[in-house]
Amino acid sequence: MTENRATRDHAERVTVYYDGDCPLCRAEIGHYQRCRGADDVAFVDVSRPDADPGPDLPREAAMARFHVREADGRLVSGAAGFATLWSVLPGWRPLARIARLPGVRALLELAYRGFLPVRPHLARMVGRLGRARE
């Protein structure tokens, strides 16, 4: 399990589950990990064999879709997961507030679902770009 060190107890933090085998996902999570407030987030790479997202989140589901466990233990995914993550990162809180407006979360979820089929192609492109820079 990979996670940021934080001053708060793990049980009080948001936990982000991400596919570390996906170059696109790694790049995005890397960005969030560098944001102010990221020390209050546990980042779990579910592609690692020792990762344990919990009994309510099968590893395959965690790798196929963005999931976040809220501080109270509730599991959310997709647009709701991003909104939860954004709410704990000070620089992203304005977007979290917008996501709470009536109808906005539903639109964000539609956009996310539209993105999911394209994700593997984008991940391959990002992976190629990363290898070309090496």
GROMACS .gro file of C-alpha atoms in nm:
model
  134
    1MET     CA    1   0.000   0.000   0.000
    2THR     CA    2   0.135   0.341  -0.095
    3GLU     CA    3   0.015   0.643   0.095
    4ASN     CA    4   0.122   0.988   0.201
    5ARG     CA    5   0.232   1.032   0.559
    6ALA     CA    6  -0.016   1.245   0.745
    7THR     CA    7  -0.047   1.399   1.085
    8ARG     CA    8  -0.406   1.282   1.120
    9ASP     CA    9  -0.506   0.924   1.193
   10HIS     CA   10  -0.574   0.711   0.882
   11ALA     CA   11  -0.936   0.655   0.992
   12GLU     CA   12  -0.998   1.030   0.972
   13ARG     CA   13  -0.863   1.069   0.620
   14VAL     CA   14  -1.001   1.030   0.273
   15THR     CA   15  -0.857   0.729   0.089
   16VAL     CA   16  -0.814   0.735  -0.288
   17TYR     CA   17  -0.791   0.403  -0.474
   18TYR     CA   18  -0.623   0.421  -0.814
   19ASP     CA   19  -0.479   0.195  -1.084
   20GLY     CA   20  -0.104   0.243  -1.063
   21ASP     CA   21  -0.056   0.031  -1.377
   22CYS     CA   22  -0.232   0.302  -1.578
   23PRO     CA   23   0.012   0.577  -1.688
   24LEU     CA   24  -0.272   0.828  -1.714
   25CYS     CA   25  -0.397   0.744  -1.365
   26ARG     CA   26  -0.043   0.764  -1.222
   27ALA     CA   27   0.007   1.107  -1.378
   28GLU     CA   28  -0.323   1.238  -1.243
   29ILE     CA   29  -0.271   1.096  -0.895
   30GLY     CA   30   0.085   1.227  -0.896
   31HIS     CA   31  -0.057   1.573  -0.956
   32TYR     CA   32  -0.301   1.540  -0.667
   33GLN     CA   33  -0.025   1.404  -0.440
   34ARG     CA   34   0.177   1.721  -0.498
   35CYS     CA   35  -0.116   1.948  -0.407
   36ARG     CA   36  -0.141   2.131  -0.078
   37GLY     CA   37  -0.355   1.920   0.156
   38ALA     CA   38  -0.252   1.587   0.002
   39ASP     CA   39  -0.098   1.481   0.334
   40ASP     CA   40  -0.457   1.441   0.454
   41VAL     CA   41  -0.527   1.184   0.182
   42ALA     CA   42  -0.421   0.819   0.171
   43PHE     CA   43  -0.341   0.713  -0.186
   44VAL     CA   44  -0.366   0.338  -0.245
   45ASP     CA   45  -0.232   0.184  -0.565
   46VAL     CA   46  -0.472  -0.107  -0.615
   47SER     CA   47  -0.258  -0.254  -0.893
   48ARG     CA   48  -0.012  -0.373  -0.627
   49PRO     CA   49  -0.067  -0.734  -0.521
   50ASP     CA   50  -0.059  -0.638  -0.152
   51ALA     CA   51  -0.321  -0.363  -0.188
   52ASP     CA   52  -0.637  -0.422   0.011
   53PRO     CA   53  -0.920  -0.186  -0.082
   54GLY     CA   54  -1.153  -0.360   0.162
   55PRO     CA   55  -1.430  -0.619   0.144
   56ASP     CA   56  -1.675  -0.377  -0.015
   57LEU     CA   57  -1.445  -0.291  -0.308
   58PRO     CA   58  -1.319  -0.576  -0.525
   59ARG     CA   59  -0.974  -0.505  -0.667
   60GLU     CA   60  -1.103  -0.535  -1.027
   61ALA     CA   61  -1.370  -0.271  -0.960
   62ALA     CA   62  -1.113  -0.044  -0.795
   63MET     CA   63  -0.891  -0.067  -1.102
   64ALA     CA   64  -1.175  -0.005  -1.347
   65ARG     CA   65  -1.323   0.307  -1.190
   66PHE     CA   66  -1.204   0.586  -0.958
   67HIS     CA   67  -1.304   0.516  -0.596
   68VAL     CA   68  -1.267   0.720  -0.280
   69ARG     CA   69  -1.344   0.620   0.076
   70GLU     CA   70  -1.468   0.918   0.271
   71ALA     CA   71  -1.339   0.981   0.622
   72ASP     CA   72  -1.658   0.827   0.765
   73GLY     CA   73  -1.595   0.503   0.570
   74ARG     CA   74  -1.852   0.559   0.295
   75LEU     CA   75  -1.729   0.448  -0.048
   76VAL     CA   76  -1.801   0.674  -0.347
   77SER     CA   77  -1.686   0.652  -0.707
   78GLY     CA   78  -1.673   0.840  -1.033
   79ALA     CA   79  -1.770   1.206  -1.014
   80ALA     CA   80  -1.866   1.172  -0.648
   81GLY     CA   81  -1.518   1.037  -0.575
   82PHE     CA   82  -1.349   1.327  -0.750
   83ALA     CA   83  -1.572   1.577  -0.567
   84THR     CA   84  -1.473   1.417  -0.235
   85LEU     CA   85  -1.103   1.436  -0.322
   86TRP     CA   86  -1.137   1.796  -0.443
   87SER     CA   87  -1.310   1.892  -0.117
   88VAL     CA   88  -1.001   1.805   0.091
   89LEU     CA   89  -0.747   1.976  -0.136
   90PRO     CA   90  -0.760   2.353  -0.077
   91GLY     CA   91  -0.673   2.445  -0.435
   92TRP     CA   92  -0.953   2.224  -0.567
   93ARG     CA   93  -1.228   2.323  -0.320
   94PRO     CA   94  -1.390   2.574  -0.558
   95LEU     CA   95  -1.447   2.291  -0.805
   96ALA     CA   96  -1.587   2.074  -0.523
   97ARG     CA   97  -1.835   2.351  -0.440
   98ILE     CA   98  -1.941   2.373  -0.805
   99ALA     CA   99  -1.984   1.994  -0.812
  100ARG     CA  100  -2.236   2.025  -0.526
  101LEU     CA  101  -2.465   2.254  -0.726
  102PRO     CA  102  -2.791   2.094  -0.839
  103GLY     CA  103  -2.742   1.886  -1.151
  104VAL     CA  104  -2.367   1.942  -1.179
  105ARG     CA  105  -2.264   1.611  -1.024
  106ALA     CA  106  -2.492   1.426  -1.266
  107LEU     CA  107  -2.330   1.604  -1.560
  108LEU     CA  108  -1.984   1.530  -1.425
  109GLU     CA  109  -2.080   1.162  -1.387
  110LEU     CA  110  -2.201   1.152  -1.749
  111ALA     CA  111  -1.871   1.303  -1.862
  112TYR     CA  112  -1.678   1.051  -1.649
  113ARG     CA  113  -1.872   0.757  -1.792
  114GLY     CA  114  -1.802   0.891  -2.141
  115PHE     CA  115  -1.433   0.908  -2.055
  116LEU     CA  116  -1.405   0.549  -1.925
  117PRO     CA  117  -1.412   0.378  -2.268
  118VAL     CA  118  -1.146   0.621  -2.394
  119ARG     CA  119  -0.921   0.579  -2.088
  120PRO     CA  120  -0.726   0.276  -2.217
  121HIS     CA  121  -0.638   0.458  -2.540
  122LEU     CA  122  -0.531   0.773  -2.354
  123ALA     CA  123  -0.331   0.564  -2.108
  124ARG     CA  124  -0.140   0.402  -2.395
  125MET     CA  125  -0.068   0.747  -2.545
  126VAL     CA  126   0.054   0.881  -2.210
  127GLY     CA  127   0.268   0.569  -2.163
  128ARG     CA  128   0.425   0.615  -2.508
  129LEU     CA  129   0.495   0.982  -2.438
  130GLY     CA  130   0.658   0.891  -2.108
  131ARG     CA  131   0.880   0.631  -2.272
  132ALA     CA  132   0.974   0.874  -2.551
  133ARG     CA  133   1.098   1.124  -2.290
  134GLU     CA  134   1.325   0.867  -2.125
   0.00000   0.00000   0.00000
